[in-house]
């Protein structure tokens, strides 16, 4: 198949490109490097089935090649420091960017795949979160540029599905980690690993009692590839329900990597979600999918991978 | 002042234009008539301080005149039959339309005023709804094209305020009624009045126990004009907290207008909000504003107004 992936130079996008190429597809990557890395494009540039377009997908997707089978929209700043630096660009890639992807899919009679997020649940009042939960999001908070952009992206994807008949998929990705995350990513796993690598103290925001579920990127990609083969249009959670408090997680990193590390506490960011854990019953039934990588294995793997670069 | 009003040919927009002209301002109306009426433009065309641009504000606002003091963004299909006929256009006028208004304000160093809605509260689990309530909205339901567009519009308005320093205002309008609503508007007051005018039965969806608060348009416009003079950037509810069940309301219309009318029940639309009532404490404190028009007076007024056309 011929598959266009927006956000191909990002963390998740680059793993998706790698897997699609491995499966023998032709992949067109599109990225403007607002939060991605050129090295993630260079990885594939010599591959015979890969081509790349540098473009801001919010302004349009300048693809003029042969008919596409899929448009997969993964472009978006995804970590708080990135989207808070670029709130307007983040809002735009959720609205105009998603719509440009949907229009491209429409023209090519291709299917459309949206990477949404567990952030659409906001600070959830239901635990764990099934796909039917409507969420608890502050529309005007400092995180709203990301959360509301993704809720909008889901709404417009459903509108194109219902009104224009586009064959769509929506996944809600829960916290994911793995190689090729940016060191300044700001998400808790990356922070801890990089702090550990530099022998610094591990920073916990708040008292560390807020929980996170961490999914290893290979598991996410497996879920994505499976969903491409299943005809289901409403959102599907992809995440690891194995729950840790941020403090437990810091202790895991400390114990696995360097027992000498100190853990320090800092004050919490506005609207920081307190608990987040996916109900993955739907993905299990529909995709016969379940995350396989244990946190301990994922962290060691990631640590070794980063150390080796 | 020189004030550009998008959605000037709509119900609320036309009342706003009328009031601003009365106060001696110069008004530029912009509308594409997707849910508006040409007659609402014709009302003002002979006015020396009014000019009109026919344009889709989602594509851009082609204004090239003298410096603006305000951009007031009231364009959007607002009633369920309209936005469900045009879900993609509704999403766009909330995203691209709002952003084009903000950019125009930025260029002119003008202030920006957003008409948001009580629909951002969705099917509220808190009653009445203060501005601090985050809402309960289904991001993928058939109403989400409107609700999520408005939540996005609020988020991008706050982003331009915070990042680009635009002087912004946001109001959350609760159900409003009055002259110049379209007969096919689909909102409950209009339905009842037009059914009454035609001697038809009054249709109640569900068992009629869902509540609505109805605000007369003159009260809304008064609140808007007051807010223009106050420097406050977070959302403000404007609505009438006087709560009726839809059934009580049907009975009010029946008693006031024609006691012979029958009331019939039909099944409820998906995600129809069950209860909605503004907490207007903030508007009362900040604007010294309170709605003045009693429902009974408003309904008689509206009925007579429509009957006379
Ligand atoms: N990693 C996670 O834990 C996680 C969780 C939930 C959702 N997601 C979603 O998955 C997707 C990928 O996230 P990620 O972690 O790989 O983030 P990332 O920042 O590493 O990758 C995003 C990529 O999109 C690109 N991009 C952003 N805006 C663009 C635009 N307008 N035009 C072209 N390219 C643009 C960036 O340059 C970057 O390469 C995002 O949509 C994100 O919201 C990720
Ligand atoms: N009337 C209410 O009870 C109510 C309640 C909550 C919020 N609001 C908000 O108030 C505003 C006005 O609502 P209304 O009741 O007057 O609705 P309306 O449909 O009568 O007016 C909206 C106007 O906007 C115009 N418009 C829509 N999309 C446009 C576009 N892309 N370019 C140019 N013009 C466009 C329409 O043609 C119409 O004239 C809307 O933003 C609505 O969401 C109204």
XYZ file of C-alpha atoms and ligand atoms in Angstrom:
706
model
C 0.000 0.000 0.000
C 0.947 3.661 -0.364
C 0.721 5.404 2.988
C 1.242 9.058 3.864
C 2.269 9.654 7.491
C 2.186 13.174 8.932
C 4.521 13.727 11.877
C 6.921 11.131 10.446
C 9.938 12.773 12.098
C 8.389 12.482 15.539
C 8.773 9.804 18.145
C 5.666 7.722 17.357
C 5.641 8.661 13.655
C 9.164 7.370 13.098
C 8.345 3.998 14.691
C 5.218 3.781 12.560
C 7.188 4.534 9.388
C 9.730 1.870 10.326
C 7.061 -0.766 10.836
C 5.164 0.108 7.643
C 8.387 -0.085 5.604
C 9.181 -3.440 7.247
C 5.803 -4.698 6.103
C 6.625 -3.747 2.515
C 4.520 -0.602 2.120
C 5.520 2.582 0.336
C 5.635 5.450 2.837
C 5.562 9.206 2.286
C 6.599 11.074 5.423
C 5.542 14.690 6.026
C 6.898 16.870 8.815
C 7.895 20.470 9.532
C 10.192 19.570 12.477
C 8.337 21.794 14.930
C 8.832 19.106 17.571
C 10.466 16.353 15.492
C 14.047 15.471 14.688
C 15.793 15.485 11.303
C 17.678 12.373 12.370
C 14.335 10.517 12.328
C 13.954 11.357 8.630
C 17.549 10.472 7.849
C 16.962 6.978 9.227
C 14.781 6.134 6.226
C 15.987 8.413 3.444
C 18.062 5.682 1.820
C 15.108 3.275 1.875
C 13.797 2.659 -1.631
C 10.168 2.785 -0.464
C 10.399 6.038 1.499
C 10.075 9.622 0.432
C 9.772 12.783 2.475
C 8.048 16.153 2.138
C 9.000 18.995 4.465
C 5.769 20.915 5.018
C 3.476 22.379 7.633
C 0.365 20.223 7.241
C -1.788 22.974 8.770
C -1.127 25.002 5.614
C -1.861 22.095 3.269
C -0.302 18.748 2.344
C 1.562 19.270 -0.949
C 1.392 15.661 -2.116
C 0.906 15.158 -5.839
C 2.025 11.550 -6.308
C 0.217 8.308 -7.067
C -3.035 7.381 -5.347
C -2.792 6.878 -1.596
C -4.346 4.047 0.391
C -3.963 5.704 3.793
C -3.427 9.126 5.261
C -2.201 8.708 8.844
C -2.255 11.931 10.836
C 0.316 11.792 13.644
C 1.592 15.369 13.383
C 1.197 17.418 16.560
C 3.424 18.698 19.307
C 2.632 16.134 21.990
C 4.467 16.975 25.177
C 3.507 19.840 27.494
C 6.691 21.915 27.041
C 6.289 21.700 23.261
C 2.621 22.509 22.983
C 2.820 25.229 25.576
C 5.585 26.851 23.574
C 3.441 26.557 20.418
C -0.210 26.693 21.526
C -1.525 28.235 18.310
C 0.403 25.831 16.064
C -0.879 22.949 18.208
C -4.469 24.136 17.844
C -3.975 24.521 14.096
C -2.508 21.074 13.469
C -5.535 19.626 15.295
C -8.015 21.633 13.218
C -6.603 22.668 9.823
C -4.021 19.860 9.880
C -6.617 17.168 10.520
C -8.955 18.641 7.936
C -6.217 18.808 5.309
C -5.517 15.124 5.974
C -9.209 14.265 5.668
C -9.509 16.222 2.408
C -6.452 14.441 1.007
C -7.972 11.088 1.973
C -11.221 12.116 0.292
C -9.483 13.062 -2.971
C -7.577 9.765 -3.057
C -10.463 7.683 -1.785
C -7.986 6.657 0.917
C -8.638 5.747 4.535
C -7.785 8.214 7.295
C -6.158 7.406 10.624
C -6.153 9.925 13.494
C -3.740 9.813 16.417
C -5.781 11.230 19.281
C -4.856 11.084 22.940
C -5.922 10.100 26.432
C -5.806 13.859 27.115
C -9.331 14.048 25.677
C -10.345 12.545 29.054
C -8.700 15.499 30.816
C -8.652 15.021 34.561
C -10.928 11.981 34.552
C -13.619 11.398 37.130
C -14.000 7.784 36.002
C -11.232 5.281 36.484
C -10.071 3.486 34.384
C -11.342 5.368 31.313
C -13.433 3.512 28.749
C -13.942 5.063 25.302
C -17.500 5.985 26.266
C -16.307 8.381 28.976
C -16.811 11.987 27.807
C -13.924 13.466 29.740
C -13.294 16.354 32.093
C -11.318 19.002 30.222
C -10.833 22.680 31.073
C -11.544 24.436 27.739
C -9.595 27.562 28.694
C -6.691 26.185 30.728
C -3.084 26.262 29.565
C -3.355 22.631 28.374
C -6.503 23.326 26.370
C -4.529 24.127 23.212
C -3.691 20.418 23.069
C -6.734 18.760 24.650
C -9.321 20.814 22.770
C -7.395 20.509 19.509
C -7.589 16.721 19.809
C -11.266 16.715 20.791
C -11.911 18.913 17.764
C -9.827 16.544 15.610
C -12.014 13.635 16.711
C -15.193 15.619 16.055
C -14.157 16.606 12.524
C -12.969 13.082 11.766
C -16.406 11.756 12.736
C -18.045 14.515 10.658
C -16.091 13.492 7.544
C -16.935 9.881 8.241
C -20.641 10.550 8.647
C -21.119 13.272 6.020
C -18.502 12.453 3.379
C -18.158 8.720 3.889
C -14.426 8.732 4.631
C -13.205 5.416 6.044
C -11.731 6.641 9.329
C -9.950 5.316 12.422
C -9.351 7.118 15.727
C -6.998 5.964 18.459
C -6.605 7.525 21.879
C -2.972 6.997 22.771
C -2.035 6.839 26.440
C 1.460 7.829 27.620
C 3.973 6.030 25.424
C 7.735 5.830 25.714
C 10.662 4.323 23.886
C 13.732 5.156 21.825
C 13.835 8.426 19.843
C 11.858 10.497 22.328
C 13.417 13.923 22.600
C 15.449 14.491 25.764
C 13.575 17.782 26.322
C 10.252 16.039 25.783
C 9.139 16.888 29.303
C 7.165 13.704 29.794
C 7.901 11.879 32.971
C 9.618 8.774 31.582
C 11.997 10.751 29.403
C 12.747 13.138 32.233
C 13.650 10.341 34.619
C 15.779 8.429 32.112
C 17.705 11.511 31.062
C 18.121 12.660 34.636
C 19.424 9.174 35.458
C 21.837 9.229 32.511
C 23.251 12.521 33.725
C 23.361 11.338 37.321
C 20.922 14.094 38.359
C 18.116 13.851 40.912
C 14.765 12.564 39.622
C 12.155 15.366 39.679
C 8.652 14.458 40.820
C 5.926 17.117 40.399
C 3.481 17.349 43.281
C 3.664 14.557 45.824
C 4.025 11.924 43.087
C 0.729 10.234 43.979
C -0.753 10.992 40.544
C -0.729 7.808 38.475
C 0.348 7.182 34.910
C 0.226 4.124 32.738
C 3.214 3.773 30.466
C 3.064 1.921 27.187
C 6.137 0.814 25.279
C 6.092 2.136 21.721
C 6.287 -1.306 20.061
C 2.992 -2.247 21.681
C 1.342 0.912 20.401
C 2.550 0.312 16.847
C 1.230 -3.268 16.959
C -2.204 -1.930 17.961
C -2.153 0.646 15.159
C -1.300 -1.923 12.496
C -4.050 -4.223 13.719
C -6.641 -1.446 13.698
C -5.845 -0.656 10.057
C -7.302 -4.072 9.215
C -10.490 -3.723 11.256
C -13.460 -1.660 10.164
C -14.268 0.342 13.275
C -14.748 4.111 13.301
C -15.178 5.228 16.882
C -12.191 5.949 19.138
C -10.147 3.072 20.576
C -7.869 3.341 23.602
C -4.327 2.078 23.125
C -2.337 2.071 26.323
C -0.905 -0.050 29.063
C -3.310 -0.327 32.005
C -0.502 -1.319 34.322
C -0.673 1.639 36.664
C 2.176 3.291 38.555
C 2.236 6.384 40.671
C 4.826 8.818 39.387
C 6.718 8.226 42.628
C 6.714 4.437 42.189
C 7.957 5.037 38.715
C 10.814 7.222 39.944
C 11.724 4.464 42.384
C 11.679 1.891 39.574
C 14.132 3.994 37.569
C 16.276 4.543 40.649
C 16.368 0.842 41.508
C 16.892 -0.390 37.953
C 19.428 2.165 36.852
C 21.174 3.827 39.732
C 20.280 3.319 43.394
C 22.360 6.372 44.295
C 19.919 8.781 42.608
C 17.926 11.166 44.754
C 14.220 11.905 44.246
C 13.197 15.589 44.587
C 9.732 17.145 44.618
C 8.522 20.279 42.777
C 5.139 22.014 42.585
C 2.563 20.685 40.120
C 1.582 22.371 36.790
C -1.913 23.843 36.322
C -4.561 21.258 35.369
C -2.065 18.429 35.626
C -4.209 15.296 35.315
C -4.290 13.385 38.571
C -5.026 9.826 37.376
C -5.039 8.246 33.962
C -5.424 4.571 33.092
C -6.904 3.035 29.961
C -9.735 0.578 29.892
C -8.485 -1.535 26.978
C -11.362 -4.008 26.852
C -12.422 -2.747 23.437
C -8.956 -3.078 21.878
C -8.619 -6.535 23.407
C -11.904 -7.729 21.917
C -11.677 -5.966 18.574
C -7.968 -6.261 17.810
C -7.013 -9.264 19.958
C -4.384 -6.843 21.220
C -2.784 -6.477 24.580
C 0.426 -4.637 25.538
C 3.270 -7.130 25.926
C 6.162 -5.079 27.280
C 6.600 -4.857 31.020
C 7.627 -1.455 32.363
C 10.854 -2.850 33.792
C 11.879 -4.298 30.464
C 10.864 -1.158 28.568
C 12.845 1.129 30.837
C 16.003 -0.937 30.704
C 15.680 -1.211 26.962
C 15.181 2.515 26.572
C 18.027 3.332 28.935
C 20.442 1.060 27.084
C 19.279 2.373 23.747
C 19.885 5.995 24.739
C 23.172 5.199 26.483
C 24.478 3.569 23.285
C 23.942 6.656 21.083
C -15.893 53.099 17.171
C -15.499 50.971 14.033
C -16.798 47.479 14.703
C -16.795 44.424 12.451
C -19.521 41.880 13.280
C -19.404 38.397 11.734
C -22.774 36.670 11.511
C -24.475 40.052 11.126
C -27.367 38.559 9.152
C -28.216 36.128 11.924
C -30.658 36.426 14.763
C -28.290 37.663 17.489
C -25.926 39.399 15.057
C -28.692 41.576 13.623
C -29.793 42.722 17.070
C -26.191 43.504 17.958
C -25.732 45.536 14.753
C -28.921 47.451 15.513
C -27.776 48.322 19.016
C -24.254 49.319 17.933
C -25.661 51.593 15.207
C -28.054 53.107 17.751
C -25.066 53.918 19.935
C -23.433 55.777 17.072
C -20.763 53.282 16.036
C -19.742 52.409 12.488
C -20.543 48.759 11.790
C -19.239 46.424 9.104
C -21.382 43.294 8.845
C -19.997 40.067 7.388
C -22.111 37.012 6.575
C -22.389 34.229 4.001
C -26.088 33.521 4.752
C -25.488 29.857 5.568
C -28.057 30.170 8.352
C -28.836 33.890 8.176
C -31.399 35.950 6.311
C -30.823 38.589 3.636
C -33.682 40.581 5.126
C -31.507 41.111 8.219
C -28.897 42.826 6.053
C -31.485 44.874 4.203
C -32.673 46.315 7.513
C -29.466 48.341 7.804
C -28.271 48.853 4.241
C -29.637 52.371 4.043
C -27.957 53.314 7.321
C -25.092 55.725 6.738
C -22.870 53.963 9.299
C -23.362 50.411 8.019
C -21.596 48.467 5.326
C -21.750 44.800 4.452
C -19.364 42.188 3.074
C -20.739 38.873 1.815
C -18.045 36.341 2.669
C -17.373 33.005 4.326
C -15.260 34.024 7.318
C -13.757 30.519 7.506
C -11.973 31.302 4.244
C -10.799 34.721 5.399
C -12.297 38.111 6.236
C -11.771 40.357 3.195
C -11.848 43.665 5.067
C -9.479 46.346 3.820
C -10.985 49.504 5.300
C -9.938 51.849 8.070
C -8.598 50.594 11.406
C -11.063 48.538 13.455
C -11.686 48.880 17.181
C -13.525 45.576 17.567
C -13.927 42.279 15.753
C -17.036 40.562 17.127
C -17.334 36.939 16.024
C -20.972 35.844 16.050
C -20.933 33.772 12.849
C -21.912 30.124 13.306
C -24.911 27.981 12.565
C -26.445 27.857 16.029
C -29.493 25.641 16.002
C -29.354 21.836 15.840
C -31.067 21.439 12.433
C -28.653 23.956 10.910
C -25.423 22.658 12.357
C -26.377 19.066 11.760
C -26.995 19.895 8.111
C -23.605 21.654 7.962
C -21.348 19.914 10.505
C -18.106 20.583 8.649
C -18.923 24.250 8.009
C -19.854 24.592 11.691
C -16.544 23.083 12.782
C -14.696 25.389 10.380
C -16.344 28.616 11.486
C -15.394 27.704 15.071
C -11.759 27.011 14.141
C -10.662 28.850 10.976
C -13.430 31.456 11.367
C -12.432 32.320 14.926
C -8.757 32.368 14.019
C -9.361 34.659 11.046
C -11.203 37.019 13.379
C -8.348 36.924 15.892
C -5.774 37.583 13.176
C -7.805 40.520 11.889
C -8.003 41.913 15.428
C -4.244 41.462 15.769
C -3.517 43.357 12.539
C -5.773 46.252 13.566
C -4.757 46.175 17.217
C -8.497 45.756 17.815
C -10.267 43.880 20.574
C -11.901 40.528 19.842
C -15.277 39.337 21.109
C -16.292 35.651 20.883
C -19.880 34.417 21.026
C -19.557 31.030 22.687
C -22.403 28.976 24.068
C -23.801 27.129 27.057
C -23.349 24.028 24.868
C -19.719 23.954 26.031
C -21.210 22.560 29.269
C -22.780 19.712 27.272
C -25.062 17.620 29.433
C -24.039 19.231 32.708
C -23.555 17.290 35.912
C -23.503 20.494 37.919
C -26.546 22.701 38.241
C -26.707 25.625 37.697
C -23.514 25.970 35.675
C -20.865 28.462 36.808
C -18.126 29.462 34.370
C -15.662 27.294 36.273
C -17.555 24.100 35.374
C -15.598 22.168 32.719
C -18.590 20.568 31.049
C -19.697 17.119 29.969
C -19.534 16.938 26.185
C -19.478 13.877 23.936
C -16.588 14.626 21.545
C -17.862 12.256 18.848
C -21.654 12.619 19.095
C -23.790 14.253 16.416
C -23.818 17.536 18.352
C -20.031 17.569 18.715
C -19.573 19.561 15.486
C -21.057 22.512 17.369
C -19.990 21.892 20.965
C -16.385 21.026 20.171
C -16.112 23.857 17.648
C -17.066 26.311 20.381
C -14.762 24.761 22.987
C -11.980 25.012 20.407
C -12.965 28.626 19.696
C -12.611 29.439 23.390
C -9.259 27.664 23.582
C -7.803 29.519 20.582
C -9.181 32.831 21.840
C -7.377 32.283 25.146
C -4.219 31.260 23.253
C -4.228 34.528 21.255
C -4.872 36.432 24.433
C -2.036 34.754 26.318
C 0.520 34.433 23.518
C -0.221 37.379 21.235
C -1.716 39.800 23.745
C -5.056 40.243 21.969
C -7.636 42.001 24.152
C -10.370 39.353 24.136
C -13.846 38.701 25.535
C -15.754 35.407 25.652
C -19.443 35.028 26.429
C -21.315 31.774 26.869
C -24.797 32.476 25.595
C -27.666 30.422 26.984
C -30.831 29.831 24.934
C -31.984 33.159 23.590
C -35.148 34.058 21.727
C -36.777 37.050 20.123
C -37.795 38.585 16.796
C -35.927 37.534 13.608
C -35.278 33.960 14.645
C -35.779 31.719 11.642
C -39.032 29.747 11.701
C -37.072 26.564 10.877
C -34.591 27.336 13.642
C -35.492 24.143 15.466
C -35.014 25.598 18.942
C -37.853 24.996 21.290
C -39.210 28.554 21.651
C -39.334 29.156 17.926
C -40.930 25.780 17.347
C -43.677 26.435 19.844
C -44.422 29.967 18.648
C -44.572 28.920 15.008
C -46.628 25.860 15.808
C -48.973 28.137 17.769
C -49.168 30.612 14.875
C -50.152 27.805 12.538
C -52.581 26.305 15.029
C -50.567 23.061 15.138
C -49.872 20.863 18.152
C -46.831 21.816 20.263
C -44.127 19.139 19.939
C -42.243 18.177 23.082
C -39.222 15.883 22.675
C -38.869 13.234 25.352
C -41.157 13.623 28.348
C -40.538 17.372 28.506
C -38.890 17.188 31.920
C -35.592 18.558 30.554
C -35.226 22.175 31.600
C -34.219 25.233 29.629
C -33.663 28.815 30.626
C -34.806 31.296 28.009
C -33.293 34.725 27.681
C -34.882 37.511 25.690
C -32.501 38.889 23.077
C -32.570 42.480 24.382
C -31.151 41.286 27.697
C -28.337 39.459 25.923
C -27.397 42.511 23.864
C -27.333 44.649 27.001
C -24.884 42.192 28.593
C -22.677 42.210 25.487
C -22.466 45.985 25.358
C -21.585 46.141 29.036
C -18.850 43.538 28.692
C -17.209 45.547 25.913
C -16.445 48.166 28.541
C -15.007 45.790 31.146
C -11.546 44.313 30.944
C -12.180 40.628 31.663
C -10.894 37.793 29.490
C -12.317 34.548 30.788
C -15.770 33.301 29.731
C -18.905 34.917 31.157
C -22.350 33.325 31.184
C -25.166 35.429 29.746
C -28.554 33.841 30.200
C -31.762 33.924 32.148
C -31.612 31.596 35.158
C -35.396 31.494 35.354
C -35.825 27.796 34.706
C -38.713 26.072 32.948
C -39.151 22.481 31.943
C -39.854 22.226 28.230
C -43.301 20.974 29.158
C -44.004 23.975 31.431
C -42.899 26.126 28.581
C -45.285 24.456 26.140
C -48.037 25.053 28.669
C -47.066 28.709 28.976
C -47.333 29.146 25.205
C -50.618 27.254 25.159
C -52.100 29.367 27.962
C -50.796 32.689 26.691
C -51.535 32.224 23.037
C -54.105 29.571 22.376
C -55.615 27.294 25.049
C -56.997 25.025 22.310
C -53.527 23.810 21.298
C -52.575 20.198 21.954
C -49.189 19.104 23.316
C -47.665 16.001 21.650
C -44.568 14.023 22.620
C -41.812 12.706 20.326
C -38.612 10.761 21.009
C -35.532 12.674 22.113
C -32.461 13.431 19.926
C -29.093 11.808 20.717
C -27.165 13.611 23.471
C -29.961 16.118 23.995
C -28.890 17.997 27.138
C -31.163 17.233 30.045
C -30.772 20.366 32.199
C -29.239 23.750 31.523
C -29.359 26.851 33.710
C -26.814 29.644 34.001
C -25.153 30.720 37.187
C -24.999 34.452 36.414
C -23.290 35.597 39.596
C -20.199 36.641 37.677
C -22.108 38.776 35.138
C -24.102 40.329 37.974
C -20.968 41.314 39.879
C -18.809 42.302 36.931
C -21.378 43.954 34.635
C -24.082 44.923 37.130
C -26.261 43.038 34.690
C -29.335 40.954 35.198
C -31.937 39.830 32.643
C -35.009 42.055 32.830
C -37.524 40.419 30.504
C -39.950 37.921 31.996
C -40.660 34.862 29.855
C -44.342 35.708 29.634
C -43.640 39.194 28.338
C -40.977 37.945 25.935
C -43.234 35.315 24.460
C -46.164 37.630 23.926
C -43.841 40.196 22.432
C -42.290 37.675 20.088
C -45.664 36.244 19.105
C -47.056 39.671 18.266
C -43.910 40.626 16.414
C -44.054 37.542 14.213
C -47.815 37.774 13.713
C -47.426 41.337 12.446
C -44.988 40.471 9.648
N 3.891 9.893 22.754
C 2.790 9.828 23.482
O 2.838 9.408 24.657
C 1.477 10.252 22.893
C 0.337 10.140 23.712
C -0.888 10.536 23.178
C -0.978 10.963 21.872
N 0.134 11.056 21.095
C -0.034 11.547 19.727
O 0.768 10.836 18.833
C 1.282 11.715 17.834
C 2.784 11.666 17.815
O 3.287 12.066 19.097
P 4.838 11.989 19.429
O 4.986 11.587 20.831
O 5.500 11.190 18.381
O 5.246 13.538 19.331
P 6.464 14.187 18.544
O 6.500 15.612 18.903
O 7.696 13.383 18.757
O 6.036 13.996 17.026
C 5.117 14.820 16.384
C 5.675 15.168 15.027
O 4.725 15.980 14.331
C 5.419 17.030 13.687
N 4.490 18.142 13.475
C 3.823 18.867 14.407
N 3.075 19.817 13.818
C 3.257 19.689 12.482
C 2.751 20.366 11.345
N 1.885 21.406 11.471
N 3.153 19.973 10.114
C 4.003 18.929 9.974
N 4.512 18.244 11.013
C 4.151 18.622 12.256
C 6.548 17.360 14.632
O 7.599 18.074 14.005
C 6.963 15.971 15.097
O 7.932 15.416 14.243
C 0.752 13.113 18.152
O -0.406 13.362 17.372
C 0.397 12.999 19.616
O -0.628 13.909 19.956
C 1.360 10.712 21.587
N -29.445 32.086 19.749
C -29.029 31.402 20.782
O -29.823 30.941 21.596
C -27.566 31.163 20.969
C -27.158 30.403 22.075
C -25.806 30.169 22.266
C -24.883 30.699 21.392
N -25.279 31.429 20.321
C -24.238 31.916 19.413
O -24.527 33.217 18.971
C -24.144 33.382 17.603
C -25.331 33.807 16.774
O -26.336 32.803 16.864
P -27.765 33.018 16.202
O -28.784 32.416 17.078
O -27.883 34.438 15.802
O -27.631 32.078 14.922
P -27.988 32.447 13.400
O -27.866 31.185 12.630
O -29.276 33.178 13.336
O -26.839 33.462 13.020
C -25.549 33.057 12.695
C -25.120 33.845 11.472
O -23.775 33.469 11.121
C -23.703 33.330 9.725
N -22.581 32.441 9.413
C -22.409 31.136 9.772
N -21.262 30.656 9.283
C -20.673 31.688 8.600
C -19.456 31.801 7.875
N -18.598 30.758 7.757
N -19.154 32.993 7.300
C -19.996 34.052 7.428
N -21.174 33.990 8.109
C -21.502 32.812 8.678
C -25.048 32.757 9.338
O -25.344 32.912 7.960
C -25.972 33.548 10.242
O -26.378 34.750 9.642
C -23.561 32.050 17.166
O -22.148 32.083 17.269
C -24.151 31.083 18.160
O -23.320 29.942 18.323
C -26.596 31.663 20.084
